[in-house]
Amino acid sequence: MAVPSSDNRGPCYWCFKTVKWIPVVFIVTIVAWSYYAYVIQLCLITVETPAKKVIYLVFFHFFFFMFCWSYWQTIFTDIGRVPSKYKIPDADFEAYMNHSESFETQNTILDTFARHLPITNVTIKGGVRFCEKCKVIKPDRAHHCSVCGVCVLKMDHHCPWINNCVSFTNYKFFVLFLGYALAYCAYVSLTSLPYFISFWRGDLEGMGRFHILFLFFVAIMFGVSLMSLFGYHCYLVCENRTTLEAFRPPSFRGARADKYGFHIGRYKNFKEVFGDDPKTWFIPISTSLGDGIEYPVHSRHQQSSYHSTDSTQNRLE
């Protein structure tokens, strides 16, 4: 998780930092209540058959555990930081700022420093991608997050529901979180449906029936929302594209913007996020390929990097 600079950490900073956790606390509260409503009110009190109670609870705790594990990993995995070798010297930065009216001069300064870095992406104008706030040459697919206050490797977006950036380091966890959250909602809604129907028929008694009523509605509501979001990110994984790249395709050196620039085949695209070992694909542990700095690119862009592309080509073999 991003930790902003220690400069100017006054009361406002800590207040803002606390407020950012409100969406996470809201989600945790809903999940904790759903656990009580399902385990206590539905399974232990309402469900009558012991065998059905056991089956319901076993599968419920599997989905609940995988969902919570994925959510934890998504929140508390530190975002990928740009290595120090991408930071330009103070003298070069001062020269860069002194020529703010000349794009050509500024780009020449950056171009000279970036010549030995493995980058293929450029700006829309064809210049070197540079962050004035972090004073770094941006690696491919990296972007500056205004909320985290740093440049993030393979930034997808900043998500308030996890109080963290979705990036190279936790993208697999984020997709699994969406998938297991959807499975959790689907399981809860399907298994509580018969008791929801009994509620409307007037067959359920006691205050616990209202927990079951709201449990069903909440599961359906979140499930519908998660369905579209999970489906969209499955599409992005197959296309080897981030949310930011879906809105603005990356530009490559010597070529125009290309939304398929990192597309290397859907199966290989999938393995870029989930890794080579099928046994770990659906477990929220780090198995993504690469280092977050260099990425295999489409064959038409393989010779566009300053740096030797040997390592990238080897990954494609």
Coordinates of C-alpha atoms in Angstrom, one line a residue, residues 111-265:
D111 CA 16.2 11.1 -24.2
T112 CA 19.9 11.2 -23.3
F113 CA 19.2 9.8 -19.9
A114 CA 16.6 7.2 -21.0
R115 CA 18.8 5.8 -23.8
H116 CA 20.0 3.0 -21.5
L117 CA 16.6 2.2 -20.0
P118 CA 14.3 -0.6 -21.3
I119 CA 11.3 1.5 -22.3
T120 CA 9.1 1.3 -25.4
N121 CA 6.2 3.6 -24.5
V122 CA 6.3 7.3 -25.4
T123 CA 4.0 10.2 -25.1
I124 CA 1.4 11.1 -27.7
K125 CA 3.9 13.6 -29.1
G126 CA 6.6 10.9 -29.3
G127 CA 8.6 12.1 -26.3
V128 CA 10.0 10.3 -23.3
R129 CA 7.4 9.8 -20.6
F130 CA 8.5 11.7 -17.5
C131 CA 6.9 12.5 -14.1
E132 CA 7.8 15.9 -12.9
K133 CA 6.5 15.1 -9.4
C134 CA 8.5 12.0 -8.9
K135 CA 11.4 13.1 -11.1
V136 CA 11.5 9.7 -12.8
I137 CA 11.4 8.4 -16.4
K138 CA 8.2 6.4 -16.4
P139 CA 8.7 2.6 -17.2
D140 CA 6.3 1.1 -19.6
R141 CA 2.7 1.0 -18.3
A142 CA 3.6 3.1 -15.2
H143 CA 1.5 6.1 -14.3
H144 CA 1.5 8.6 -11.5
C145 CA -1.3 8.2 -8.9
S146 CA -2.4 11.5 -7.4
V147 CA -4.0 9.7 -4.4
C148 CA -0.9 7.6 -3.6
G149 CA 1.4 10.4 -4.5
V150 CA 3.9 8.1 -6.4
C151 CA 4.4 6.6 -9.8
V152 CA 2.9 3.1 -9.9
L153 CA 4.1 0.1 -12.0
K154 CA 1.4 -1.1 -14.5
M155 CA -1.2 1.1 -12.8
D156 CA -4.7 -0.1 -13.6
H157 CA -6.6 2.4 -11.4
H158 CA -6.9 3.6 -7.8
C159 CA -9.7 1.9 -6.0
P160 CA -11.3 3.5 -2.9
W161 CA -12.8 0.2 -1.9
I162 CA -9.4 -1.2 -1.2
N163 CA -7.7 2.1 -0.3
N164 CA -4.9 1.2 -2.7
C165 CA -3.8 1.2 -6.3
V166 CA -4.6 -1.8 -8.5
S167 CA -1.3 -2.3 -10.1
F168 CA 1.3 -4.9 -11.2
T169 CA 1.8 -6.3 -7.7
N170 CA -1.8 -6.9 -6.7
Y171 CA -3.7 -7.1 -10.0
K172 CA -4.0 -10.9 -9.7
F173 CA -5.4 -10.5 -6.2
F174 CA -7.8 -7.9 -7.3
V175 CA -9.3 -10.1 -10.1
L176 CA -9.5 -13.0 -7.6
F177 CA -11.1 -10.7 -5.1
L178 CA -13.8 -9.8 -7.6
G179 CA -14.3 -13.4 -8.6
Y180 CA -14.6 -14.8 -5.1
A181 CA -16.8 -11.9 -4.0
L182 CA -19.1 -12.7 -6.9
A183 CA -19.1 -16.4 -6.0
Y184 CA -19.7 -15.5 -2.4
C185 CA -22.7 -13.4 -3.3
A186 CA -24.1 -16.0 -5.8
Y187 CA -23.8 -18.8 -3.2
V188 CA -25.4 -16.8 -0.4
S189 CA -28.3 -15.6 -2.7
L190 CA -29.0 -19.1 -4.1
T191 CA -28.9 -20.9 -0.8
S192 CA -31.0 -18.2 1.0
L193 CA -33.6 -18.1 -1.9
P194 CA -35.9 -20.8 -0.5
Y195 CA -36.0 -19.1 2.9
F196 CA -36.6 -15.8 1.2
I197 CA -39.6 -17.3 -0.5
S198 CA -40.7 -18.8 2.8
F199 CA -40.5 -15.3 4.3
W200 CA -43.0 -13.9 1.8
R201 CA -45.3 -16.8 2.3
G202 CA -45.3 -16.1 6.0
D203 CA -43.7 -19.4 7.0
L204 CA -40.7 -17.9 8.9
E205 CA -41.1 -16.5 12.3
G206 CA -38.9 -14.4 14.7
M207 CA -36.8 -11.3 14.1
G208 CA -34.1 -13.4 12.4
R209 CA -36.3 -13.6 9.3
F210 CA -35.4 -10.0 8.5
H211 CA -31.7 -10.8 8.5
I212 CA -32.4 -13.4 5.9
L213 CA -34.5 -11.0 3.9
F214 CA -31.8 -8.3 3.8
L215 CA -29.1 -10.9 3.3
F216 CA -30.8 -12.0 0.1
F217 CA -31.3 -8.5 -1.2
V218 CA -27.7 -7.4 -0.3
A219 CA -26.2 -10.5 -2.0
I220 CA -28.2 -9.9 -5.1
M221 CA -27.4 -6.2 -5.2
F222 CA -23.6 -6.7 -4.8
G223 CA -23.6 -9.7 -7.1
V224 CA -25.1 -7.8 -10.0
S225 CA -22.5 -5.0 -9.6
L226 CA -19.7 -7.5 -9.3
M227 CA -20.8 -9.4 -12.3
S228 CA -20.2 -6.6 -14.8
L229 CA -16.9 -5.5 -13.1
F230 CA -15.5 -9.0 -12.9
G231 CA -16.5 -9.7 -16.5
Y232 CA -14.8 -6.5 -17.6
H233 CA -11.5 -7.3 -15.9
C234 CA -11.6 -10.8 -17.3
Y235 CA -11.7 -9.2 -20.7
L236 CA -8.8 -6.9 -19.8
V237 CA -6.7 -9.9 -18.7
C238 CA -7.4 -11.7 -21.9
E239 CA -6.4 -8.6 -23.9
N240 CA -3.4 -7.8 -21.7
R241 CA -4.7 -4.3 -21.1
T242 CA -5.2 -2.1 -18.1
T243 CA -8.2 0.1 -17.4
L244 CA -6.1 3.2 -18.2
E245 CA -4.9 1.6 -21.4
A246 CA -8.5 0.8 -22.4
F247 CA -9.3 4.5 -22.2
R248 CA -6.0 5.7 -23.7
P249 CA -4.0 3.1 -25.7
P250 CA -0.3 3.3 -25.1
S251 CA 2.0 4.9 -27.7
F252 CA 5.1 3.1 -28.9
R253 CA 8.4 4.4 -30.2
G254 CA 8.3 4.7 -33.9
A255 CA 4.5 3.9 -34.0
R256 CA 1.2 5.4 -33.2
A257 CA -1.0 4.5 -30.3
D258 CA -1.8 0.8 -30.3
K259 CA -4.3 -0.8 -27.9
Y260 CA -3.0 -4.3 -28.9
G261 CA 0.7 -3.3 -28.2
F262 CA 1.0 -5.7 -25.3
H263 CA -1.2 -8.4 -26.7
I264 CA 0.8 -11.6 -27.1
G265 CA -2.0 -14.2 -27.4

